[in-house]
Coordinates of C-alpha atoms in Angstrom, one line a residue:
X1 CA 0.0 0.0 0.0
X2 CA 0.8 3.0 -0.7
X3 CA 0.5 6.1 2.1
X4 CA 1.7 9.1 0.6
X5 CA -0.5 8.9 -2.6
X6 CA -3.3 9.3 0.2
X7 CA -1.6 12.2 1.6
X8 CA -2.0 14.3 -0.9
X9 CA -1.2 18.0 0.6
X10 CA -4.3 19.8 2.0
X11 CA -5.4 23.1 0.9
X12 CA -4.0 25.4 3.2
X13 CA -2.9 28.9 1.4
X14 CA -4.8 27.6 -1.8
X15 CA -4.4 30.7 -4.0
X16 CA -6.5 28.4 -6.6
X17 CA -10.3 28.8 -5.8
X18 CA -11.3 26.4 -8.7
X19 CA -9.0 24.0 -7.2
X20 CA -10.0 24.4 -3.4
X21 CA -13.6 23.5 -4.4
X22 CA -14.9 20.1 -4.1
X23 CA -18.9 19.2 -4.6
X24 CA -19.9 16.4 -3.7
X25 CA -22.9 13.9 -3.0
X26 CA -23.4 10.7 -0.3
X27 CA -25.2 7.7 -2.5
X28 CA -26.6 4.7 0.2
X29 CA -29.4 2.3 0.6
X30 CA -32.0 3.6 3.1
X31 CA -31.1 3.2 6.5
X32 CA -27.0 2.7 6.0
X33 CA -26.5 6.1 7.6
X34 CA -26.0 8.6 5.0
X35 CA -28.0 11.4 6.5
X36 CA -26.3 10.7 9.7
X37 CA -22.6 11.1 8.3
X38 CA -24.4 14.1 6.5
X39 CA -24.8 15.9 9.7
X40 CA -21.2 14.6 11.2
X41 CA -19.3 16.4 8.4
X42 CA -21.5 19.5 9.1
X43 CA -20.3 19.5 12.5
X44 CA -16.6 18.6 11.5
X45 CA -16.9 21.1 8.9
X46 CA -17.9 24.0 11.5
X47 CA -21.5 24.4 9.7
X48 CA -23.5 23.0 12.8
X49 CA -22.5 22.7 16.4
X50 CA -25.5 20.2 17.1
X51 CA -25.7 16.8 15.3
X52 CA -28.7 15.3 15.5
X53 CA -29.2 11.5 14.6
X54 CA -32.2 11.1 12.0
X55 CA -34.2 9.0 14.4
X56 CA -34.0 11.8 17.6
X57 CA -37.0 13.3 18.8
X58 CA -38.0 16.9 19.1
X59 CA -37.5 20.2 17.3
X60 CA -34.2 20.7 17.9
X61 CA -32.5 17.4 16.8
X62 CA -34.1 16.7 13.8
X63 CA -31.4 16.5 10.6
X64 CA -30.2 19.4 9.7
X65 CA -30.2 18.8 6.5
X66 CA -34.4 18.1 6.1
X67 CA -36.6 20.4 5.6
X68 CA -39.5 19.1 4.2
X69 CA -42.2 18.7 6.7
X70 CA -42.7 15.1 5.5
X71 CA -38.8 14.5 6.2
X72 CA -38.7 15.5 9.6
X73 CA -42.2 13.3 10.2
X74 CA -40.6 10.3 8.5
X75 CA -36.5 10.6 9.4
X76 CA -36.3 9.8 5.7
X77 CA -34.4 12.5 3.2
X78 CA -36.5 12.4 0.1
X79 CA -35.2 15.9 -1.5
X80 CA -32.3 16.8 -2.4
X81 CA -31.0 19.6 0.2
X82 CA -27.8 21.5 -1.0
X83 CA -24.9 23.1 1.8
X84 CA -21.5 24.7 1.3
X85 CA -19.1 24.8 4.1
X86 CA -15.1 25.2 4.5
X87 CA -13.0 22.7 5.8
X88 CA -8.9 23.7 6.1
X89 CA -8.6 25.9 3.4
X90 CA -10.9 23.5 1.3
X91 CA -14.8 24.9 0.3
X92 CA -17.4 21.7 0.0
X93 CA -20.3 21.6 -1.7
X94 CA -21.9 18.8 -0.2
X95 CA -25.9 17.5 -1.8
X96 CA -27.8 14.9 0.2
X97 CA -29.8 13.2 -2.2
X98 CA -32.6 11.4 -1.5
X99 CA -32.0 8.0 0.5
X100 CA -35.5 6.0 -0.7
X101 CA -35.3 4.4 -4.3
X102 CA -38.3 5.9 -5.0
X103 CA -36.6 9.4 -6.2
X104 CA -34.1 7.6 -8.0
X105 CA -34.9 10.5 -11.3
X106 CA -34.3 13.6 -8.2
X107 CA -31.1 11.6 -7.4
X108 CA -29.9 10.7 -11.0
X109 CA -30.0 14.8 -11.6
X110 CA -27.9 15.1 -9.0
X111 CA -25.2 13.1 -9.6
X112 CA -25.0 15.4 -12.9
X113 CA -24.2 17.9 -11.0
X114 CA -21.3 16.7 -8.4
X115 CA -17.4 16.0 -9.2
X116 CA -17.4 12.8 -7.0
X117 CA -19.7 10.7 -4.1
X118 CA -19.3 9.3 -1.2
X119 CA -20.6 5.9 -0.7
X120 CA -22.1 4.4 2.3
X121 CA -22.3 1.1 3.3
X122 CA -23.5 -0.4 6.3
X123 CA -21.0 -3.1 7.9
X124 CA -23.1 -5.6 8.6
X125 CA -26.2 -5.7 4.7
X126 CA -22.8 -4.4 2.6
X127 CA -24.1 -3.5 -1.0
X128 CA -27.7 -3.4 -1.1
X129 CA -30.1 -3.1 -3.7
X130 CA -30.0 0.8 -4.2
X131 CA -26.5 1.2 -3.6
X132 CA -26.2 -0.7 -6.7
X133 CA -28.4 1.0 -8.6
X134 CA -27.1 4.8 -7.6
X135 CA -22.8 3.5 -8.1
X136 CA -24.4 2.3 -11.6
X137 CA -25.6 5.8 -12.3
X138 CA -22.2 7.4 -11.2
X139 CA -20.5 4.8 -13.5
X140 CA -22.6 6.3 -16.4
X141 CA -20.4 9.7 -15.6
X142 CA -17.6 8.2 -14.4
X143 CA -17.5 9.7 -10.8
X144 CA -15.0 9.2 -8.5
X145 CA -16.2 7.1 -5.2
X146 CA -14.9 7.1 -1.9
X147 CA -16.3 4.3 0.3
X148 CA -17.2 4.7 4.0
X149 CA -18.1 1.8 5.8
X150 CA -20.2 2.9 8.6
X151 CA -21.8 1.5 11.9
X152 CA -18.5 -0.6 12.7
X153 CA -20.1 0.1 16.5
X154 CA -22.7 -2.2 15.7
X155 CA -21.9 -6.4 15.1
X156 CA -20.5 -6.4 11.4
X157 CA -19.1 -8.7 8.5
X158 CA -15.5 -9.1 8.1
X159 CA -13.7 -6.0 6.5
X160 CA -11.7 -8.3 4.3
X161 CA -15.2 -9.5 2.9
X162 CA -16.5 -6.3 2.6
X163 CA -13.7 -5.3 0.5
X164 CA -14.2 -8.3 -1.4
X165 CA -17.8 -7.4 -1.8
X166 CA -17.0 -4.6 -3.4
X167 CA -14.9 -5.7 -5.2
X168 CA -16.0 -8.3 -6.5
X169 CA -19.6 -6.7 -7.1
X170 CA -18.7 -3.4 -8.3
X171 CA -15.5 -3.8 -10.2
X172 CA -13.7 -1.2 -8.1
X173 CA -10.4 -1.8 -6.7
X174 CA -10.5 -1.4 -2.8
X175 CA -7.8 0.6 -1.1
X176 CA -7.9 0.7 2.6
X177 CA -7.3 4.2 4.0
X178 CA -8.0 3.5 7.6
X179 CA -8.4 -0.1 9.5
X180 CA -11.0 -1.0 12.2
X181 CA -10.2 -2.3 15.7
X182 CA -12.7 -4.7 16.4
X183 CA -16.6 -4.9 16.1
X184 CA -19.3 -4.1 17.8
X185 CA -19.2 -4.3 21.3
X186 CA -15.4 -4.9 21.5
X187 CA -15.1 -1.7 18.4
X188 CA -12.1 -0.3 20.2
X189 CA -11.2 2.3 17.1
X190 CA -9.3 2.6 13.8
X191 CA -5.9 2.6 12.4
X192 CA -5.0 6.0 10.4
X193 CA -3.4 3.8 7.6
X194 CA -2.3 7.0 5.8
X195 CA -1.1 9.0 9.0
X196 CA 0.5 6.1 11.2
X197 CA -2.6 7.0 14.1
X198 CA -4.5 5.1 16.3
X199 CA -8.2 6.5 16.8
X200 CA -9.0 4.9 20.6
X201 CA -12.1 5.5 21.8
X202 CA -12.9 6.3 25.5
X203 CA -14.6 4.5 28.0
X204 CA -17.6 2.5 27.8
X205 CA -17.4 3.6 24.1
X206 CA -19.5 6.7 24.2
X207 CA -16.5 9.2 23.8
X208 CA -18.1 11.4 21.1
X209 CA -14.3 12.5 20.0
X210 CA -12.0 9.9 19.9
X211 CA -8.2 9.9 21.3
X212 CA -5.8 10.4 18.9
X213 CA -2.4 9.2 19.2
X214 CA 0.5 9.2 17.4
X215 CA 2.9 6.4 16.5
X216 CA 5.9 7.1 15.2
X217 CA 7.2 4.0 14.6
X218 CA 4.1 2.5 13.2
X219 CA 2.9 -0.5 15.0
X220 CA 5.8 -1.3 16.9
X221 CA 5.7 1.7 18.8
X222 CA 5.7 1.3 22.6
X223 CA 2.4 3.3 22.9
X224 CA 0.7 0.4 20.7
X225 CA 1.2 -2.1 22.9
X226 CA -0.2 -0.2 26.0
X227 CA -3.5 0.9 24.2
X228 CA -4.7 -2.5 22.8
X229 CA -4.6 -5.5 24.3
X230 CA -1.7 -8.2 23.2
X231 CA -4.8 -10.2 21.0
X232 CA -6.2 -6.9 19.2
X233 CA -2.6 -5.3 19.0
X234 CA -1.6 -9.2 17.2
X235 CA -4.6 -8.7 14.9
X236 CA -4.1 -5.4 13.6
X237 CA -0.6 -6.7 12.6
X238 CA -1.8 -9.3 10.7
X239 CA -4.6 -7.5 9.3
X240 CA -2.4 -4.5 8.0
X241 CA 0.4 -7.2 6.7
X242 CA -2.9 -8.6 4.5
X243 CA -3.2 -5.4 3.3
X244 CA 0.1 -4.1 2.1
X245 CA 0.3 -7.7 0.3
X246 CA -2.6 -8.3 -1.0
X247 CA -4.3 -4.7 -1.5
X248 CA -3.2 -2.4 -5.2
X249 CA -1.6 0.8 -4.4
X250 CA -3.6 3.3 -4.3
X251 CA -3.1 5.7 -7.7
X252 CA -4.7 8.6 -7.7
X253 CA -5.6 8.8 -11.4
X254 CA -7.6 5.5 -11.1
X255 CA -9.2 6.5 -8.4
X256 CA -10.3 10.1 -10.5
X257 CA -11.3 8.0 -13.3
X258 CA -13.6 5.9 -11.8
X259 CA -11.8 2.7 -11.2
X260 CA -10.3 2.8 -7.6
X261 CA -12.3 3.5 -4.4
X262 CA -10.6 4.1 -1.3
X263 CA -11.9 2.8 1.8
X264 CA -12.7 4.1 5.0
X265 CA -14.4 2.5 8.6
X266 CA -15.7 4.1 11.1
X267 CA -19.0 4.8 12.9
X268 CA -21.1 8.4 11.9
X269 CA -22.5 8.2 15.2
X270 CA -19.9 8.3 17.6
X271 CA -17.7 10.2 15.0
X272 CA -14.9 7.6 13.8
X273 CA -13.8 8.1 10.5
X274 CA -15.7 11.2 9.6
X275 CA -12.8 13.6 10.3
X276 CA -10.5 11.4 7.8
X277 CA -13.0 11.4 5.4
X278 CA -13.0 14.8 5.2
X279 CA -10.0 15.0 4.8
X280 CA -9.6 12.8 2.6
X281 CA -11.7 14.3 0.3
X282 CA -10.1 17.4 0.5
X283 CA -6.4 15.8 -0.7
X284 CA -7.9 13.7 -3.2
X285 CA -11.7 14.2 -4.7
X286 CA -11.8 15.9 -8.0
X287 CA -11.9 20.1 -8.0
X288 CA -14.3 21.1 -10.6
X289 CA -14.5 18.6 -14.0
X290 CA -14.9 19.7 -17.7
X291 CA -18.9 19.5 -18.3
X292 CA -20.1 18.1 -21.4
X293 CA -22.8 20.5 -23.4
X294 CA -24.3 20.3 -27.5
X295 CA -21.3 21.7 -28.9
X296 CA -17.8 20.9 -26.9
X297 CA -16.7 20.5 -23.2
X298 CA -16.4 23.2 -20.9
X299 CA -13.5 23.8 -19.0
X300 CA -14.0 25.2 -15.4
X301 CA -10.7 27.4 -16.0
X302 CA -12.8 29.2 -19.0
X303 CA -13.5 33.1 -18.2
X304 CA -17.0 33.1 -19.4
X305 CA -19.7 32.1 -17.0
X306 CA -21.4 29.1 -17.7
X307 CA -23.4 26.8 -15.3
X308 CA -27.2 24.1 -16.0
X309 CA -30.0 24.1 -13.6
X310 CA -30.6 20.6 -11.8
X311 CA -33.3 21.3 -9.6
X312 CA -36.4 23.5 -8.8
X313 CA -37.4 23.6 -5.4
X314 CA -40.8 25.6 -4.7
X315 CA -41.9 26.6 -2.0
X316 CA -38.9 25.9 0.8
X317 CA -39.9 29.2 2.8
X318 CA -43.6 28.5 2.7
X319 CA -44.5 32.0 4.0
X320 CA -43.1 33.9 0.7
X321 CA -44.1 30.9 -1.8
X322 CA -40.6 30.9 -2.9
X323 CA -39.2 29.4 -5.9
X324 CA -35.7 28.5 -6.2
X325 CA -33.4 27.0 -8.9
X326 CA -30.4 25.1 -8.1
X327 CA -27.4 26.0 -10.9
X328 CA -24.6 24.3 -11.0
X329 CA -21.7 26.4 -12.1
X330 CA -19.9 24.7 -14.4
X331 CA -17.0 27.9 -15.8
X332 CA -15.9 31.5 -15.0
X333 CA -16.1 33.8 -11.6
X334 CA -19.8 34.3 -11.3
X335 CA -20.5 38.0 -9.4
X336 CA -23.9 39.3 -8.1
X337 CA -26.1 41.1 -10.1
X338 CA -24.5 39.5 -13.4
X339 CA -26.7 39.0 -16.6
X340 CA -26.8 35.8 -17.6
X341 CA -28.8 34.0 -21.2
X342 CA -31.0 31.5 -20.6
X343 CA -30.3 29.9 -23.7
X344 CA -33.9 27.7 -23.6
X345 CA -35.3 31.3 -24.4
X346 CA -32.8 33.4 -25.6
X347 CA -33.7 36.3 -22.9
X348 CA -31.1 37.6 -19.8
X349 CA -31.8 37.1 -16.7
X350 CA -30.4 39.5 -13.8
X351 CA -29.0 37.6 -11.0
X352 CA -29.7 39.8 -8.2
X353 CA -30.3 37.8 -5.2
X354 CA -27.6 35.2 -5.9
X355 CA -27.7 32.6 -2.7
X356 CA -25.3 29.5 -1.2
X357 CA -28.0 26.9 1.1
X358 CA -27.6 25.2 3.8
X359 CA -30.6 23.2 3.6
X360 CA -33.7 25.4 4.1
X361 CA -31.5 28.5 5.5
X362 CA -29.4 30.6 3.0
X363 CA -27.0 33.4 2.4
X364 CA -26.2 35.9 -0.1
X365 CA -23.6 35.1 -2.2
X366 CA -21.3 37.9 -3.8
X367 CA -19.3 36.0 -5.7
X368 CA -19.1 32.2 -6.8
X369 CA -16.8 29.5 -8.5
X370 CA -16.8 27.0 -11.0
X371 CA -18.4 23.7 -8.8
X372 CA -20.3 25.7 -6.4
X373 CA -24.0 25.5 -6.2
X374 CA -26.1 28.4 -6.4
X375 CA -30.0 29.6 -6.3
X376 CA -31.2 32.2 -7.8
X377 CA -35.1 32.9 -6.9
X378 CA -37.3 33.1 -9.6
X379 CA -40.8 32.6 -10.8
X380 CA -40.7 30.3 -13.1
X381 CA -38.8 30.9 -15.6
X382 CA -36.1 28.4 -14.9
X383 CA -36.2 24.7 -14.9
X384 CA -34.6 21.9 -14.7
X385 CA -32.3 21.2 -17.5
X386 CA -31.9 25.3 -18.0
X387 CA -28.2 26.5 -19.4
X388 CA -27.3 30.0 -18.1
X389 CA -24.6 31.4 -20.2
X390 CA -22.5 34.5 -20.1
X391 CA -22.0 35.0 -23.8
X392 CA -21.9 31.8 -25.6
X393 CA -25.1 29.8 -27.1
X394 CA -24.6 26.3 -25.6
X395 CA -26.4 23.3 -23.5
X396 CA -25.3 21.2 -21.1
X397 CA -26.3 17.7 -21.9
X398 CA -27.3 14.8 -19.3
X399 CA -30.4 15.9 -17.5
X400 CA -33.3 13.3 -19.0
X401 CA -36.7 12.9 -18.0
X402 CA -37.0 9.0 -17.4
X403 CA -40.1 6.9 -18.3
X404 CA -42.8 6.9 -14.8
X405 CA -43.1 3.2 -13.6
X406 CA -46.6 4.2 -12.0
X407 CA -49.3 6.1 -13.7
X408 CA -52.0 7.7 -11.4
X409 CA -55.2 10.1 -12.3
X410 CA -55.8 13.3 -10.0
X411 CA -58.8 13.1 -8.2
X412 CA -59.7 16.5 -6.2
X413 CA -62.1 16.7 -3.6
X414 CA -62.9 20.4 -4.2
X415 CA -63.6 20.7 -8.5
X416 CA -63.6 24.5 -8.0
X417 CA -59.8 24.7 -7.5
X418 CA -59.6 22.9 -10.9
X419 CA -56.8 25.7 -12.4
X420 CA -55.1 25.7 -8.5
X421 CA -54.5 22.4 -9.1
X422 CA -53.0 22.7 -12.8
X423 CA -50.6 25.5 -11.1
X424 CA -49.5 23.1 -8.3
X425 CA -48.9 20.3 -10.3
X426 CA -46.5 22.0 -13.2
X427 CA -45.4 24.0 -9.8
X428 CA -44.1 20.3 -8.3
X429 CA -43.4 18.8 -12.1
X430 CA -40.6 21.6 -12.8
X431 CA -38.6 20.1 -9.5
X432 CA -39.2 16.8 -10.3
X433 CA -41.4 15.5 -7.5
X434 CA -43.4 14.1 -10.5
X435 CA -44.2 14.2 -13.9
X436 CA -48.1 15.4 -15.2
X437 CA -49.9 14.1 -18.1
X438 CA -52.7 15.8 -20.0
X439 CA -54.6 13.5 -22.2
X440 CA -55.7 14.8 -25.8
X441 CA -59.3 13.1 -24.7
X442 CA -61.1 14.1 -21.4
X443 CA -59.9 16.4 -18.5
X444 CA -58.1 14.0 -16.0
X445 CA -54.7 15.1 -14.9
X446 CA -52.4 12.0 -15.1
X447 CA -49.3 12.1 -12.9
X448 CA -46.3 9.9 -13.5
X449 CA -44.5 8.5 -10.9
X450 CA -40.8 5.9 -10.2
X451 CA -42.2 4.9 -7.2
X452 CA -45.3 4.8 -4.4
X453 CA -43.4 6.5 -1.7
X454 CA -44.1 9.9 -4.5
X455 CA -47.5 9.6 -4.0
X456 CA -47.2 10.0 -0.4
X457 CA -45.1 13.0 -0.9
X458 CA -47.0 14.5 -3.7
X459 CA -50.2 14.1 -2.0
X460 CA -48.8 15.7 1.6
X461 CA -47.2 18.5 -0.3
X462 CA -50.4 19.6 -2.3
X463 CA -52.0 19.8 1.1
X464 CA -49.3 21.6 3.0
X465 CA -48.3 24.1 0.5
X466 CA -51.1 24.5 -1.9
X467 CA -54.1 23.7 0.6
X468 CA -55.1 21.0 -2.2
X469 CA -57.0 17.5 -1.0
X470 CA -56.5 15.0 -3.5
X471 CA -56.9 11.4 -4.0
X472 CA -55.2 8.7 -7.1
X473 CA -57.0 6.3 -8.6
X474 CA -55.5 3.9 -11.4
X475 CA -55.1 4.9 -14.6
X476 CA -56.4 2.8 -17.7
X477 CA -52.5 3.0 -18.5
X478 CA -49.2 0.9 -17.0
X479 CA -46.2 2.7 -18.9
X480 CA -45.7 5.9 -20.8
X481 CA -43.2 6.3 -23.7
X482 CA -42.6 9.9 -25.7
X483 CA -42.8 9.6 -29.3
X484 CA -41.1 11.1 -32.5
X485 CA -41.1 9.8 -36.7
X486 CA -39.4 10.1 -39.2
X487 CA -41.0 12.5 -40.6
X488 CA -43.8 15.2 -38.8
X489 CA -46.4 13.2 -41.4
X490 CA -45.2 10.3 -39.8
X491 CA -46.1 11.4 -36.3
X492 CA -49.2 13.2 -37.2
X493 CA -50.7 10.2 -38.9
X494 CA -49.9 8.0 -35.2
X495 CA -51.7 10.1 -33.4
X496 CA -54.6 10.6 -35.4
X497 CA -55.1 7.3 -35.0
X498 CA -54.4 6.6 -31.5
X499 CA -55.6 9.8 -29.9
X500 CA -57.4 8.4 -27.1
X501 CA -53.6 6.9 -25.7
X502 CA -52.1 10.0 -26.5
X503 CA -51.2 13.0 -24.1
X504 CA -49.1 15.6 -23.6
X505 CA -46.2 16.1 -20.9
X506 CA -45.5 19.7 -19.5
X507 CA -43.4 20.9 -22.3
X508 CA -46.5 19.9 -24.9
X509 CA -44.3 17.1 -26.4
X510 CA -46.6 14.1 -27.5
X511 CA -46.6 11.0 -25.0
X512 CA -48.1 7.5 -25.8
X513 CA -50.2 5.3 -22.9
X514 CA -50.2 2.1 -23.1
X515 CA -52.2 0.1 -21.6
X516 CA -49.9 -3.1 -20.6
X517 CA -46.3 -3.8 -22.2
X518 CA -48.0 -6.3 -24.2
X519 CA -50.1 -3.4 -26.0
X520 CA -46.6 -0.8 -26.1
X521 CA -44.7 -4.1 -27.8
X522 CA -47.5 -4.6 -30.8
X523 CA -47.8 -0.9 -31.4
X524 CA -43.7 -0.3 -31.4
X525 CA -43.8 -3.4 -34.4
X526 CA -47.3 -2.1 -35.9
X527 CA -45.6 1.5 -36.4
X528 CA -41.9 1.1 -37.7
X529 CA -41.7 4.9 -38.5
X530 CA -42.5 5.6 -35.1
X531 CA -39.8 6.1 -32.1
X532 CA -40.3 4.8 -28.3
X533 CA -38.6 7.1 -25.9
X534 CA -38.1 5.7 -22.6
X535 CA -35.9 8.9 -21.4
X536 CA -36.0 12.6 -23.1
X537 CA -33.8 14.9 -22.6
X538 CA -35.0 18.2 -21.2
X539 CA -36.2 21.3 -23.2

């Protein structure tokens, strides 16, 4: 193994801002702990002095990072919340996407949007099902991963295994940055691989900040041998003699390009690992990566301004019906009160009220770099998908709509606050909580939805912010597809003949219903001039 490549210099006396930034998001399955670790390197990072596990009761130690009401009710994260902090010279833009599969589209955006993730497992379930499914959507961008392995506290598989695991399922080669002492109830610490440390924790093992000592002769210094006992001290030895043999070096490149994740164990709740993490990141994640757009790659080191819009969030101050778009700055030093294109329409927009998050509470922001994550308040003119552009006529490219797997119609209990209802759903369809329908033939709104858990959400927000009762009630349809020919005749002719499956999506582009995937099957061979879209891109 090899410990300096870790030990990448920090960023103390960083003249570079560009390369002092580093945005970043935590992928995990529900339940490994990723909102946890969230508010631990929040209060390593300065940004909070109160850490509050998900699961706490009352007001006051509720994450941090939720703001939703339906969050806080739940402990579950199932928006993306945004916060910027410094860390030794480094600035982090850290998103916490949502942790339940079902907002796997709201996560998908963004991971567009980050240089790198963080991904959480818990020791004892290793990969699970949505872990999988988010690293395979940072493999589509090739983002950099760095592994925690949390909840070492708590009775856990064998890290050898583990690193097998991923291994093994992920095709990533494992580097270990730090090495657990124990498990469980006999979790005694970790072993700073890349800074020769022990990490001891105190009695009883409720020490919120662990002891950190120093060896400076590695494992055969004296102090070793007084901390752990003669079987844990023999263990460690043979565990980090495993590793140097059998573990690559770790390479820095591989790791940038997608093929090398280093590891690190710990516990987010009592706080061991998350300060090495941290740092960590800061030596070795990524500063801000060339973005892809229509016409060439961006460079973050280009003077012109340049940055795409990845989410829409309404109403997150629900006394001022706020609505707030989420750019990702992709070139240039952005300044307050700039004019900006928005290339979708060809009309400037004046960024006045320019602002950095931390969840639900902001702050202006003067000035802003290439990787940072800004909102600018607006009312609707900006959506998801949006390029804002200093000068040149461009668009960033990788921000689809995906085929809904559940279709639902819109049932309100009060028909009088039909056009209220209209507004509210292409309010909550520009963020992404869900996509809306409008069939050609009778007046149901048809929502479109990845997963049930959305209905919940969508239903609870309606009330809460729009005063809205609704109920769902199956559609006649199982699956949507959008829908292009050849030739315009092509497409006109289709849905001529099939206008009763037809409808149209927010943006007025033509969708098909289908009944079954038996029925989407025959018509896809019946019309060969025809094209199925299962993802489109955003206007």
């Amino acid at each position: 193994m090899s410990e300096p490549a870790l030990a990448v210099p920090g960023a103390q006396g960083q003249p570079d801002p560009i390369g002092a930034r580093r945005t970043f998001a935590i992928i995990a399955h529900p339940d490994a702990g990723k909102t946890t670790l969230t508010e631990k390197l929040l209060l390593f990072g300065g940004a909070i002095h109160l850490a509050g596990a998900v699961k706490a009761r009352g007001e006051s130690r509720r994450a941090r990072s939720d703001f939703l009401k339906i969050e806080q009710q739940r402990g579950i994260s199932v928006s993306t919340s945004v916060m910027n902090f410094e860390y030794e010279g480094w600035t982090f833009n850290l998103l916490d996407t949502p942790g339940h599969e079902d907002f796997s589209e709201d996560t998908y955006r963004t991971l567009t949007a980050v240089d790198s993730a963080v991904m959480v497992l818990d020791a004892a379930k290793g990969i699970e099902t949505q872990t999988r499914k988010l690293f395979e959507v940072c493999r589509l961008r090739d983002t950099p991963i760095i592994t925690f392995v949390n909840k070492m506290d708590r009775e856990a598989q064998d890290p050898f295994a583990l690193l097998d695991e991923v291994a093994s399922t992920l095709a990533l080669d494992c580097v270990p940055a730090n090495w657990p002492i124990g498990m469980g109830m006999d979790f005694k610490g970790c072993y700073d691989l890349v800074n020769k440390r022990l990490l001891i924790t105190g009695k009883e093992n409720r020490n919120l900040e662990p002891e950190v000592i120093i060896l400076e002769k590695g494992l055969d210094d004296p102090r070793a041998a007084e901390l752990l006992s003669e079987a844990q001290l023999a263990k460690l030895r043979e565990d980090i003699g495993l590793i140097e043999a059998a573990c690559p070096a770790f390479d820095l490149e591989s790791y940038r390009q997608g093929h090398m994740t280093p590891v690190y164990f710990g516990t987010a709740l009592k706080n061991f690992g998350v300060d090495e993490l941290l740092k960590g990141l800061g030596r070795i994640a990524p500063p801000p990566r060339p973005q892809p757009s229509d016409k060439r790659v961006v460079e973050p080191t280009e003077k012109a301004v340049t940055g795409f819009v990845f989410k829409v969030q309404a109403n997150m101050d629900k006394n001022h019906r706020d609505r707030v778009a989420f750019l990702r700055l992709c070139s240039g030093h952005f300044k307050r009160g700039m004019k900006l294109k928005q290339v979708r329409s060809g009309k400037p927009i004046t960024v006045s009220n320019p602002t950095l998050f931390f969840a639900r509470d902001r702050s202006l922001a003067d000035e802003a770099w290439p990787g940072d994550i800004i909102g600018i308040p607006n009312h609707g003119t900006l959506r998801v998908g949006d390029t804002l552009t200093e000068a040149e006529d461009l668009r960033f490219t990788g921000i689809p709509n995906f085929a809904p797997e559940i279709l639902r119609r819109v049932r309100l209990s009060d028909p009088m606050k039909a056009k209220h209802l209209q507004r509210a759903l292409e309010d909550l369809a520009e963020e992404g909580v869900t996509q809306v329908f409008r069939p050609r033939i009778g007046a149901d709104w048809i929502v479109g939805l990845v997963g049930p858990l959305q209905l919940d959400v969508l239903a609870a927000r309606l009330a809460e912010e729009y005063s809205l009762e609704v109920g769902f009630e199956n559609a006649p349809y199982e699956t949507a597809r959008w829908i292009s020919g050849e030739t315009p005749k092509d497409l006109d002719q289709f849905i001529d003949q099939n206008r009763g499956t037809i409808a149209d999506d927010r943006d007025g582009a033509p969708v098909f219903m289908a009944r079954n995937a038996w029925e989407l099957s025959y018509i896809e061979k019946k019309w060969d001039k025809i094209r199925f879209h299962a993802t489109r891109e955003r206007a």
